[in-house]
C-alpha cells in the first residue's frame, strides 16, 4: 500500500501505472502536476475531504540539502515517534530547504463502487450550507465541489450540457454499491431541506468520467469563455463553519465587479477558488483583479482562515504571511531556513517576506 517515485512523475501517470493493481494515489490537483511540485506546495484537490492533503499521504522522502548532504526523512512505517518530523518540514517548503529526489507515497484501494450526484440551489449560501451540513452529519463523501452560477454557465457552454444555471453542488460517494447509494439518499434529503432542486445521480462510468472531466477542465473552459483574457486564480480556505459566510461576502463583491469571476470550491474542506478573468494590458482590469483577490484574502484571514489552501505562497502571497501567522512565526521559519541553507541558495525570496530578520 505504498509506492516509491521520483519527483518528476505526474500524478496522472502514477495512477495509470497503479490502476492494474487495483490501487490509486488519491490527490488530484491540476492535471499537469508532478509529485515533487505537489510536495513542494503541500497541495490537495477535490479528494482531500476524504483522503487529506499531501502531508497526509507522504510517508518518507530523500532530500538533498544545501550543503550537499542527502537525508532520508523517515522509513516506510505508517507511524513513527522518532525525532523531528522532517518529512512534513519539507512538504510545503517550496524548494527553500532542499531538493526532493525521492518520495514514498501512500496508495489506496480503488473503491468498489461510486455514485456522483448534482443538485442546484437558489443561492450560493444555500449550497455552502448543504456542504457544511453534510460534513457535520458524518457522511463519508469523497468529493464535495461547489460551482457558482457563472461557472455552471461557462461549463455548459464549453461542453454542450444543459445543467441548471444556478449555484450547484457535485458530490461523490464511494464504498460498496449499497453504501454509496444509501449516502446519496441521505444527502438528497439534506439538500431538499435547504431548497435544493433538480437532484440527479449518476453511476455509469461514462457519466461519472464526463462530469469530473468537466470539473477538472474548468480553468480551460473559463479561458475559452474569455479568449483575450488571462486568469488570476485565487485560493483561500476558511474553517468549514465559515465557508458560507466567506463565499457569500466574497460573491457580493465579485458580482458587482465588471470582470468575469466564476467560483469553484472544494466545499468539503472550506477551500474555494475564484478565477478572475482580466485583460493584463488594461491597467484598470489589473487593478480590479488585484483588489478582488486582496478582498478575498483579507476576508478569509478575518475568519481565521488562510491566504492559500493549496496553491502555495511563492512570492505572490508573501505580503499576507505576517497577517496570517505573525512575525514571531515567520522569524522561526527564517531560523530554520538559515540553519539548513545559510547561503540562501535554495529558491531564495520564496515564502518568507524579505523584511523578516534574525
mmCIF file of C-alpha atoms in Angstrom:
data_model
loop_
_atom_site.group_PDB
_atom_site.id
_atom_site.type_symbol
_atom_site.label_atom_id
_atom_site.label_comp_id
_atom_site.label_asym_id
_atom_site.label_seq_id
_atom_site.Cartn_x
_atom_site.Cartn_y
_atom_site.Cartn_z
ATOM 1 C CA UNK A 1 0.000 0.000 0.000
ATOM 2 C CA UNK A 2 2.829 2.403 -0.787
ATOM 3 C CA UNK A 3 4.921 3.306 -3.813
ATOM 4 C CA UNK A 4 8.362 4.916 -4.274
ATOM 5 C CA UNK A 5 8.610 7.518 -7.040
ATOM 6 C CA UNK A 6 10.901 10.233 -8.295
ATOM 7 C CA UNK A 7 9.681 13.840 -8.115
ATOM 8 C CA UNK A 8 9.162 14.458 -11.839
ATOM 9 C CA UNK A 9 6.426 11.837 -12.144
ATOM 10 C CA UNK A 10 2.936 13.238 -12.763
ATOM 11 C CA UNK A 11 0.103 12.088 -10.514
ATOM 12 C CA UNK A 12 -1.998 11.118 -13.525
ATOM 13 C CA UNK A 13 0.808 8.960 -14.932
ATOM 14 C CA UNK A 14 1.236 7.390 -11.500
ATOM 15 C CA UNK A 15 -2.436 6.445 -11.411
ATOM 16 C CA UNK A 16 -2.184 4.868 -14.866
ATOM 17 C CA UNK A 17 0.640 2.724 -13.510
ATOM 18 C CA UNK A 18 -1.278 1.785 -10.333
ATOM 19 C CA UNK A 19 -4.613 1.004 -11.980
ATOM 20 C CA UNK A 20 -3.833 -2.619 -12.975
ATOM 21 C CA UNK A 21 -3.047 -3.296 -9.306
ATOM 22 C CA UNK A 22 -6.467 -2.004 -8.225
ATOM 23 C CA UNK A 23 -4.800 0.965 -6.490
ATOM 24 C CA UNK A 24 -4.658 4.735 -6.919
ATOM 25 C CA UNK A 25 -2.997 7.814 -5.444
ATOM 26 C CA UNK A 26 -5.879 9.949 -4.182
ATOM 27 C CA UNK A 27 -4.646 13.518 -4.587
ATOM 28 C CA UNK A 28 -5.922 15.215 -7.737
ATOM 29 C CA UNK A 29 -4.742 18.812 -8.266
ATOM 30 C CA UNK A 30 -4.283 20.331 -11.756
ATOM 31 C CA UNK A 31 -3.847 17.701 -14.489
ATOM 32 C CA UNK A 32 -0.183 18.562 -15.154
ATOM 33 C CA UNK A 33 1.028 18.468 -11.539
ATOM 34 C CA UNK A 34 4.103 16.416 -10.629
ATOM 35 C CA UNK A 35 4.716 14.638 -7.335
ATOM 36 C CA UNK A 36 7.662 16.897 -6.464
ATOM 37 C CA UNK A 37 5.647 20.046 -7.078
ATOM 38 C CA UNK A 38 2.739 18.624 -5.115
ATOM 39 C CA UNK A 39 5.073 18.027 -2.162
ATOM 40 C CA UNK A 40 6.603 21.476 -2.506
ATOM 41 C CA UNK A 41 3.270 23.283 -2.293
ATOM 42 C CA UNK A 42 1.531 20.884 0.129
ATOM 43 C CA UNK A 43 -1.286 20.653 -2.413
ATOM 44 C CA UNK A 44 -4.527 18.720 -2.242
ATOM 45 C CA UNK A 45 -7.514 18.753 -4.641
ATOM 46 C CA UNK A 46 -11.118 17.616 -4.711
ATOM 47 C CA UNK A 47 -10.461 14.321 -2.866
ATOM 48 C CA UNK A 48 -8.832 15.988 0.157
ATOM 49 C CA UNK A 49 -12.113 15.906 2.071
ATOM 50 C CA UNK A 50 -11.787 12.107 2.166
ATOM 51 C CA UNK A 51 -8.057 11.388 1.908
ATOM 52 C CA UNK A 52 -6.353 14.512 3.267
ATOM 53 C CA UNK A 53 -3.685 16.688 1.685
ATOM 54 C CA UNK A 54 -0.143 15.923 0.576
ATOM 55 C CA UNK A 55 1.152 15.991 4.151
ATOM 56 C CA UNK A 56 -1.185 13.091 4.984
ATOM 57 C CA UNK A 57 -0.141 10.952 2.018
ATOM 58 C CA UNK A 58 3.667 11.098 2.054
ATOM 59 C CA UNK A 59 5.450 8.526 4.235
ATOM 60 C CA UNK A 60 9.069 9.498 3.552
ATOM 61 C CA UNK A 61 11.422 11.443 1.293
ATOM 62 C CA UNK A 62 15.009 11.667 0.235
ATOM 63 C CA UNK A 63 16.197 15.256 0.060
ATOM 64 C CA UNK A 64 19.490 16.887 -0.951
ATOM 65 C CA UNK A 65 20.287 19.782 1.399
ATOM 66 C CA UNK A 66 22.080 22.998 0.508
ATOM 67 C CA UNK A 67 25.449 21.622 1.728
ATOM 68 C CA UNK A 68 25.097 18.511 -0.468
ATOM 69 C CA UNK A 69 24.019 16.109 2.271
ATOM 70 C CA UNK A 70 21.443 13.514 1.220
ATOM 71 C CA UNK A 71 18.969 12.843 4.016
ATOM 72 C CA UNK A 72 16.190 10.306 4.439
ATOM 73 C CA UNK A 73 13.309 11.885 6.370
ATOM 74 C CA UNK A 74 11.636 8.640 7.534
ATOM 75 C CA UNK A 75 11.104 4.938 6.830
ATOM 76 C CA UNK A 76 8.061 3.159 5.381
ATOM 77 C CA UNK A 77 6.290 2.637 8.722
ATOM 78 C CA UNK A 78 2.807 4.150 8.798
ATOM 79 C CA UNK A 79 3.617 5.976 12.030
ATOM 80 C CA UNK A 80 6.722 6.941 13.975
ATOM 81 C CA UNK A 81 7.695 8.958 17.063
ATOM 82 C CA UNK A 82 11.395 9.030 16.160
ATOM 83 C CA UNK A 83 12.579 12.631 16.342
ATOM 84 C CA UNK A 84 11.559 15.720 14.429
ATOM 85 C CA UNK A 85 9.068 15.259 11.609
ATOM 86 C CA UNK A 86 11.429 16.133 8.755
ATOM 87 C CA UNK A 87 9.008 14.797 6.147
ATOM 88 C CA UNK A 88 6.389 17.394 6.942
ATOM 89 C CA UNK A 89 9.027 20.091 7.338
ATOM 90 C CA UNK A 90 9.940 19.549 3.694
ATOM 91 C CA UNK A 91 6.332 19.290 2.477
ATOM 92 C CA UNK A 92 5.186 22.807 1.686
ATOM 93 C CA UNK A 93 8.717 24.255 1.779
ATOM 94 C CA UNK A 94 8.559 25.107 -1.959
ATOM 95 C CA UNK A 95 12.182 24.152 -2.585
ATOM 96 C CA UNK A 96 13.550 26.572 0.022
ATOM 97 C CA UNK A 97 15.069 23.891 2.291
ATOM 98 C CA UNK A 98 16.304 21.235 -0.120
ATOM 99 C CA UNK A 99 15.807 19.372 -3.387
ATOM 100 C CA UNK A 100 13.477 16.368 -3.239
ATOM 101 C CA UNK A 101 14.888 13.336 -5.079
ATOM 102 C CA UNK A 102 12.583 10.509 -3.944
ATOM 103 C CA UNK A 103 9.127 10.247 -2.377
ATOM 104 C CA UNK A 104 7.363 7.311 -0.716
ATOM 105 C CA UNK A 105 3.602 7.728 -1.074
ATOM 106 C CA UNK A 106 0.608 6.004 0.463
ATOM 107 C CA UNK A 107 -1.758 4.492 -2.078
ATOM 108 C CA UNK A 108 -5.404 3.496 -1.704
ATOM 109 C CA UNK A 109 -7.641 0.726 -2.988
ATOM 110 C CA UNK A 110 -9.824 1.796 -5.901
ATOM 111 C CA UNK A 111 -13.378 1.907 -4.461
ATOM 112 C CA UNK A 112 -15.709 -0.936 -5.331
ATOM 113 C CA UNK A 113 -18.449 1.480 -6.403
ATOM 114 C CA UNK A 114 -19.157 5.188 -6.612
ATOM 115 C CA UNK A 115 -22.106 7.486 -7.236
ATOM 116 C CA UNK A 116 -21.917 11.106 -8.406
ATOM 117 C CA UNK A 117 -24.780 13.469 -7.577
ATOM 118 C CA UNK A 118 -25.609 17.019 -8.663
ATOM 119 C CA UNK A 119 -28.060 19.452 -7.106
ATOM 120 C CA UNK A 120 -28.903 23.138 -7.705
ATOM 121 C CA UNK A 121 -29.728 25.833 -5.137
ATOM 122 C CA UNK A 122 -31.293 29.298 -5.159
ATOM 123 C CA UNK A 123 -28.196 30.908 -3.609
ATOM 124 C CA UNK A 124 -24.519 30.234 -3.033
ATOM 125 C CA UNK A 125 -25.187 30.315 0.720
ATOM 126 C CA UNK A 126 -27.779 27.524 0.466
ATOM 127 C CA UNK A 127 -25.282 25.378 -1.450
ATOM 128 C CA UNK A 128 -22.487 26.049 1.046
ATOM 129 C CA UNK A 129 -24.824 25.319 3.967
ATOM 130 C CA UNK A 130 -25.608 21.892 2.486
ATOM 131 C CA UNK A 131 -21.892 21.128 2.144
ATOM 132 C CA UNK A 132 -21.413 22.059 5.805
ATOM 133 C CA UNK A 133 -24.461 20.066 6.945
ATOM 134 C CA UNK A 134 -23.276 17.017 5.018
ATOM 135 C CA UNK A 135 -19.904 17.080 6.737
ATOM 136 C CA UNK A 136 -21.471 17.664 10.161
ATOM 137 C CA UNK A 137 -23.673 14.592 9.665
ATOM 138 C CA UNK A 138 -20.561 12.458 9.296
ATOM 139 C CA UNK A 139 -21.479 11.295 5.796
ATOM 140 C CA UNK A 140 -18.357 9.842 4.174
ATOM 141 C CA UNK A 141 -18.225 11.760 0.922
ATOM 142 C CA UNK A 142 -15.106 11.581 -1.211
ATOM 143 C CA UNK A 143 -15.801 14.878 -3.000
ATOM 144 C CA UNK A 144 -17.994 17.925 -2.372
ATOM 145 C CA UNK A 145 -17.479 20.515 -5.115
ATOM 146 C CA UNK A 146 -19.385 23.800 -5.323
ATOM 147 C CA UNK A 147 -19.824 25.788 -8.541
ATOM 148 C CA UNK A 148 -21.499 29.186 -8.712
ATOM 149 C CA UNK A 149 -23.986 30.003 -11.479
ATOM 150 C CA UNK A 150 -21.309 31.824 -13.510
ATOM 151 C CA UNK A 151 -19.140 28.708 -13.610
ATOM 152 C CA UNK A 152 -22.091 26.437 -14.425
ATOM 153 C CA UNK A 153 -22.950 28.569 -17.471
ATOM 154 C CA UNK A 154 -19.313 28.518 -18.628
ATOM 155 C CA UNK A 155 -19.169 24.721 -18.292
ATOM 156 C CA UNK A 156 -22.488 24.328 -20.133
ATOM 157 C CA UNK A 157 -21.195 26.476 -22.994
ATOM 158 C CA UNK A 158 -17.882 24.606 -23.163
ATOM 159 C CA UNK A 159 -19.350 21.104 -23.010
ATOM 160 C CA UNK A 160 -22.756 21.407 -24.650
ATOM 161 C CA UNK A 161 -24.578 20.449 -21.434
ATOM 162 C CA UNK A 162 -27.772 21.972 -20.055
ATOM 163 C CA UNK A 163 -27.380 21.889 -16.284
ATOM 164 C CA UNK A 164 -29.494 24.454 -14.445
ATOM 165 C CA UNK A 165 -27.622 27.774 -14.324
ATOM 166 C CA UNK A 166 -27.618 28.163 -10.546
ATOM 167 C CA UNK A 167 -25.253 27.525 -7.626
ATOM 168 C CA UNK A 168 -24.558 23.797 -7.820
ATOM 169 C CA UNK A 169 -23.051 21.082 -5.642
ATOM 170 C CA UNK A 170 -21.340 17.986 -7.035
ATOM 171 C CA UNK A 171 -20.932 15.021 -4.667
ATOM 172 C CA UNK A 172 -19.166 11.700 -4.943
ATOM 173 C CA UNK A 173 -19.964 8.775 -2.640
ATOM 174 C CA UNK A 174 -17.781 5.657 -2.576
ATOM 175 C CA UNK A 175 -17.769 2.219 -0.967
ATOM 176 C CA UNK A 176 -19.947 -0.759 -1.709
ATOM 177 C CA UNK A 177 -22.725 -0.170 -4.210
ATOM 178 C CA UNK A 178 -25.363 -0.290 -1.454
ATOM 179 C CA UNK A 179 -23.434 2.080 0.804
ATOM 180 C CA UNK A 180 -22.775 4.642 -1.938
ATOM 181 C CA UNK A 181 -26.470 4.739 -2.901
ATOM 182 C CA UNK A 182 -27.516 4.962 0.759
ATOM 183 C CA UNK A 183 -25.280 8.011 1.322
ATOM 184 C CA UNK A 184 -26.637 9.530 -1.866
ATOM 185 C CA UNK A 185 -30.199 9.341 -0.486
ATOM 186 C CA UNK A 186 -29.130 10.864 2.836
ATOM 187 C CA UNK A 187 -27.570 13.855 1.085
ATOM 188 C CA UNK A 188 -30.602 14.230 -1.181
ATOM 189 C CA UNK A 189 -32.746 14.667 1.933
ATOM 190 C CA UNK A 190 -30.347 17.282 3.351
ATOM 191 C CA UNK A 191 -30.345 19.155 0.037
ATOM 192 C CA UNK A 192 -34.138 19.216 -0.114
ATOM 193 C CA UNK A 193 -34.243 20.684 3.405
ATOM 194 C CA UNK A 194 -32.095 23.587 2.080
ATOM 195 C CA UNK A 195 -34.201 24.349 -1.026
ATOM 196 C CA UNK A 196 -32.162 22.102 -3.285
ATOM 197 C CA UNK A 197 -33.763 21.148 -6.596
ATOM 198 C CA UNK A 198 -33.079 19.019 -9.654
ATOM 199 C CA UNK A 199 -31.179 16.393 -7.652
ATOM 200 C CA UNK A 200 -29.660 13.903 -10.107
ATOM 201 C CA UNK A 201 -27.318 10.996 -9.567
ATOM 202 C CA UNK A 202 -25.088 9.124 -11.992
ATOM 203 C CA UNK A 203 -23.494 5.713 -11.522
ATOM 204 C CA UNK A 204 -22.386 4.733 -15.016
ATOM 205 C CA UNK A 205 -18.617 5.019 -15.583
ATOM 206 C CA UNK A 206 -19.095 7.155 -18.704
ATOM 207 C CA UNK A 207 -21.357 9.723 -16.996
ATOM 208 C CA UNK A 208 -19.106 9.974 -13.941
ATOM 209 C CA UNK A 209 -15.980 10.414 -16.042
ATOM 210 C CA UNK A 210 -17.662 13.131 -18.120
ATOM 211 C CA UNK A 211 -18.784 15.092 -15.050
ATOM 212 C CA UNK A 212 -15.403 15.035 -13.326
ATOM 213 C CA UNK A 213 -13.596 15.848 -16.562
ATOM 214 C CA UNK A 214 -15.793 18.941 -16.880
ATOM 215 C CA UNK A 215 -14.893 19.966 -13.352
ATOM 216 C CA UNK A 216 -11.165 19.315 -13.792
ATOM 217 C CA UNK A 217 -11.099 21.339 -17.009
ATOM 218 C CA UNK A 218 -12.943 24.322 -15.518
ATOM 219 C CA UNK A 219 -9.943 26.652 -15.896
ATOM 220 C CA UNK A 220 -9.657 25.902 -19.621
ATOM 221 C CA UNK A 221 -13.400 26.424 -20.054
ATOM 222 C CA UNK A 222 -13.062 29.846 -18.397
ATOM 223 C CA UNK A 223 -10.218 30.837 -20.723
ATOM 224 C CA UNK A 224 -12.307 29.714 -23.694
ATOM 225 C CA UNK A 225 -15.182 31.895 -22.449
ATOM 226 C CA UNK A 226 -12.899 34.949 -22.424
ATOM 227 C CA UNK A 227 -10.300 34.176 -25.135
ATOM 228 C CA UNK A 228 -8.476 37.501 -24.859
ATOM 229 C CA UNK A 229 -8.230 37.398 -21.062
ATOM 230 C CA UNK A 230 -5.790 35.921 -18.593
ATOM 231 C CA UNK A 231 -6.823 34.149 -15.407
ATOM 232 C CA UNK A 232 -5.857 35.174 -11.896
ATOM 233 C CA UNK A 233 -6.608 32.075 -9.817
ATOM 234 C CA UNK A 234 -7.297 32.778 -6.161
ATOM 235 C CA UNK A 235 -7.109 30.241 -3.348
ATOM 236 C CA UNK A 236 -8.439 30.932 0.140
ATOM 237 C CA UNK A 237 -9.574 28.487 2.789
ATOM 238 C CA UNK A 238 -11.584 29.041 5.974
ATOM 239 C CA UNK A 239 -12.903 26.877 8.815
ATOM 240 C CA UNK A 240 -15.789 24.846 7.415
ATOM 241 C CA UNK A 241 -18.392 26.622 9.545
ATOM 242 C CA UNK A 242 -17.361 29.973 7.991
ATOM 243 C CA UNK A 243 -17.433 28.817 4.373
ATOM 244 C CA UNK A 244 -20.968 30.045 3.639
ATOM 245 C CA UNK A 245 -20.203 33.458 5.149
ATOM 246 C CA UNK A 246 -16.903 33.808 3.296
ATOM 247 C CA UNK A 247 -18.255 32.802 -0.112
ATOM 248 C CA UNK A 248 -21.400 34.917 0.292
ATOM 249 C CA UNK A 249 -19.447 38.010 1.319
ATOM 250 C CA UNK A 250 -16.931 37.491 -1.495
ATOM 251 C CA UNK A 251 -19.609 36.875 -4.116
ATOM 252 C CA UNK A 252 -21.358 40.166 -3.341
ATOM 253 C CA UNK A 253 -18.163 41.989 -4.271
ATOM 254 C CA UNK A 254 -17.394 39.727 -7.257
ATOM 255 C CA UNK A 255 -20.858 40.143 -8.755
ATOM 256 C CA UNK A 256 -20.523 43.933 -8.530
ATOM 257 C CA UNK A 257 -17.239 43.861 -10.458
ATOM 258 C CA UNK A 258 -17.073 44.436 -14.228
ATOM 259 C CA UNK A 259 -14.791 41.388 -14.507
ATOM 260 C CA UNK A 260 -15.985 37.826 -15.101
ATOM 261 C CA UNK A 261 -15.308 35.931 -11.847
ATOM 262 C CA UNK A 262 -16.564 32.310 -11.702
ATOM 263 C CA UNK A 263 -16.183 30.399 -8.423
ATOM 264 C CA UNK A 264 -15.240 26.761 -7.826
ATOM 265 C CA UNK A 265 -14.845 25.331 -4.341
ATOM 266 C CA UNK A 266 -13.637 22.222 -2.566
ATOM 267 C CA UNK A 267 -16.543 22.868 -0.238
ATOM 268 C CA UNK A 268 -15.981 19.825 1.960
ATOM 269 C CA UNK A 269 -12.853 21.370 3.473
ATOM 270 C CA UNK A 270 -13.627 25.096 3.284
ATOM 271 C CA UNK A 271 -11.415 25.859 0.280
ATOM 272 C CA UNK A 272 -12.575 27.951 -2.680
ATOM 273 C CA UNK A 273 -11.095 29.475 -5.804
ATOM 274 C CA UNK A 274 -12.263 32.408 -7.884
ATOM 275 C CA UNK A 275 -10.969 32.528 -11.438
ATOM 276 C CA UNK A 276 -10.706 36.251 -12.161
ATOM 277 C CA UNK A 277 -10.605 36.847 -15.923
ATOM 278 C CA UNK A 278 -8.959 40.131 -16.869
ATOM 279 C CA UNK A 279 -7.029 41.863 -19.650
ATOM 280 C CA UNK A 280 -3.440 42.307 -18.373
ATOM 281 C CA UNK A 281 -2.834 45.113 -20.876
ATOM 282 C CA UNK A 282 -5.674 47.102 -19.303
ATOM 283 C CA UNK A 283 -4.388 48.852 -16.165
ATOM 284 C CA UNK A 284 -7.890 49.215 -14.700
ATOM 285 C CA UNK A 285 -8.542 45.493 -15.192
ATOM 286 C CA UNK A 286 -5.289 44.591 -13.467
ATOM 287 C CA UNK A 287 -6.032 46.883 -10.521
ATOM 288 C CA UNK A 288 -9.545 45.456 -10.213
ATOM 289 C CA UNK A 289 -8.329 41.837 -10.312
ATOM 290 C CA UNK A 290 -5.757 42.615 -7.628
ATOM 291 C CA UNK A 291 -8.393 44.363 -5.498
ATOM 292 C CA UNK A 292 -10.747 41.389 -5.690
ATOM 293 C CA UNK A 293 -8.013 38.928 -4.779
ATOM 294 C CA UNK A 294 -6.929 41.030 -1.805
ATOM 295 C CA UNK A 295 -10.519 41.404 -0.629
ATOM 296 C CA UNK A 296 -10.999 37.630 -0.547
ATOM 297 C CA UNK A 297 -7.689 37.023 1.211
ATOM 298 C CA UNK A 298 -8.393 39.594 3.942
ATOM 299 C CA UNK A 299 -11.951 38.264 4.321
ATOM 300 C CA UNK A 300 -10.610 34.719 4.815
ATOM 301 C CA UNK A 301 -7.940 35.853 7.282
ATOM 302 C CA UNK A 302 -10.548 37.760 9.296
ATOM 303 C CA UNK A 303 -12.408 34.437 9.628
ATOM 304 C CA UNK A 304 -9.299 32.649 10.943
ATOM 305 C CA UNK A 305 -8.593 31.172 7.516
ATOM 306 C CA UNK A 306 -5.574 31.170 5.233
ATOM 307 C CA UNK A 307 -4.382 33.093 2.184
ATOM 308 C CA UNK A 308 -3.596 29.815 0.391
ATOM 309 C CA UNK A 309 -5.356 26.498 0.882
ATOM 310 C CA UNK A 310 -3.287 24.514 -1.612
ATOM 311 C CA UNK A 311 -1.513 26.666 -4.214
ATOM 312 C CA UNK A 312 1.420 27.738 -2.030
ATOM 313 C CA UNK A 313 3.000 31.097 -1.162
ATOM 314 C CA UNK A 314 5.780 31.665 -3.702
ATOM 315 C CA UNK A 315 6.314 35.417 -3.964
ATOM 316 C CA UNK A 316 2.725 36.408 -4.768
ATOM 317 C CA UNK A 317 1.407 35.882 -1.253
ATOM 318 C CA UNK A 318 4.456 36.987 0.737
ATOM 319 C CA UNK A 319 2.637 40.173 1.743
ATOM 320 C CA UNK A 320 -0.071 38.205 3.566
ATOM 321 C CA UNK A 321 2.180 35.930 5.607
ATOM 322 C CA UNK A 322 2.694 38.203 8.596
ATOM 323 C CA UNK A 323 -1.016 38.984 8.870
ATOM 324 C CA UNK A 324 -1.785 35.262 8.851
ATOM 325 C CA UNK A 325 0.976 33.834 11.064
ATOM 326 C CA UNK A 326 2.568 36.729 12.953
ATOM 327 C CA UNK A 327 6.139 37.990 12.924
ATOM 328 C CA UNK A 328 7.465 35.525 15.521
ATOM 329 C CA UNK A 329 6.322 32.523 13.473
ATOM 330 C CA UNK A 330 7.996 33.956 10.372
ATOM 331 C CA UNK A 331 11.174 34.590 12.352
ATOM 332 C CA UNK A 332 11.157 30.939 13.408
ATOM 333 C CA UNK A 333 10.840 29.917 9.756
ATOM 334 C CA UNK A 334 13.760 32.208 8.951
ATOM 335 C CA UNK A 335 15.898 30.467 11.588
ATOM 336 C CA UNK A 336 15.091 27.066 10.083
ATOM 337 C CA UNK A 337 15.888 28.378 6.621
ATOM 338 C CA UNK A 338 19.199 29.864 7.777
ATOM 339 C CA UNK A 339 20.172 26.654 9.622
ATOM 340 C CA UNK A 340 19.633 24.457 6.552
ATOM 341 C CA UNK A 341 20.603 26.986 3.881
ATOM 342 C CA UNK A 342 22.943 29.617 5.372
ATOM 343 C CA UNK A 343 23.990 30.930 1.936
ATOM 344 C CA UNK A 344 20.372 31.269 0.785
ATOM 345 C CA UNK A 345 20.864 29.307 -2.440
ATOM 346 C CA UNK A 346 17.649 27.268 -2.261
ATOM 347 C CA UNK A 347 14.831 29.136 -4.024
ATOM 348 C CA UNK A 348 15.681 32.498 -2.402
ATOM 349 C CA UNK A 349 12.892 35.017 -1.957
ATOM 350 C CA UNK A 350 10.090 32.467 -1.528
ATOM 351 C CA UNK A 351 7.672 32.001 1.415
ATOM 352 C CA UNK A 352 9.438 34.273 3.958
ATOM 353 C CA UNK A 353 8.991 38.047 3.427
ATOM 354 C CA UNK A 354 12.287 39.917 2.951
ATOM 355 C CA UNK A 355 11.708 42.215 5.943
ATOM 356 C CA UNK A 356 11.907 39.260 8.399
ATOM 357 C CA UNK A 357 15.339 39.347 10.046
ATOM 358 C CA UNK A 358 17.024 37.121 12.620
#
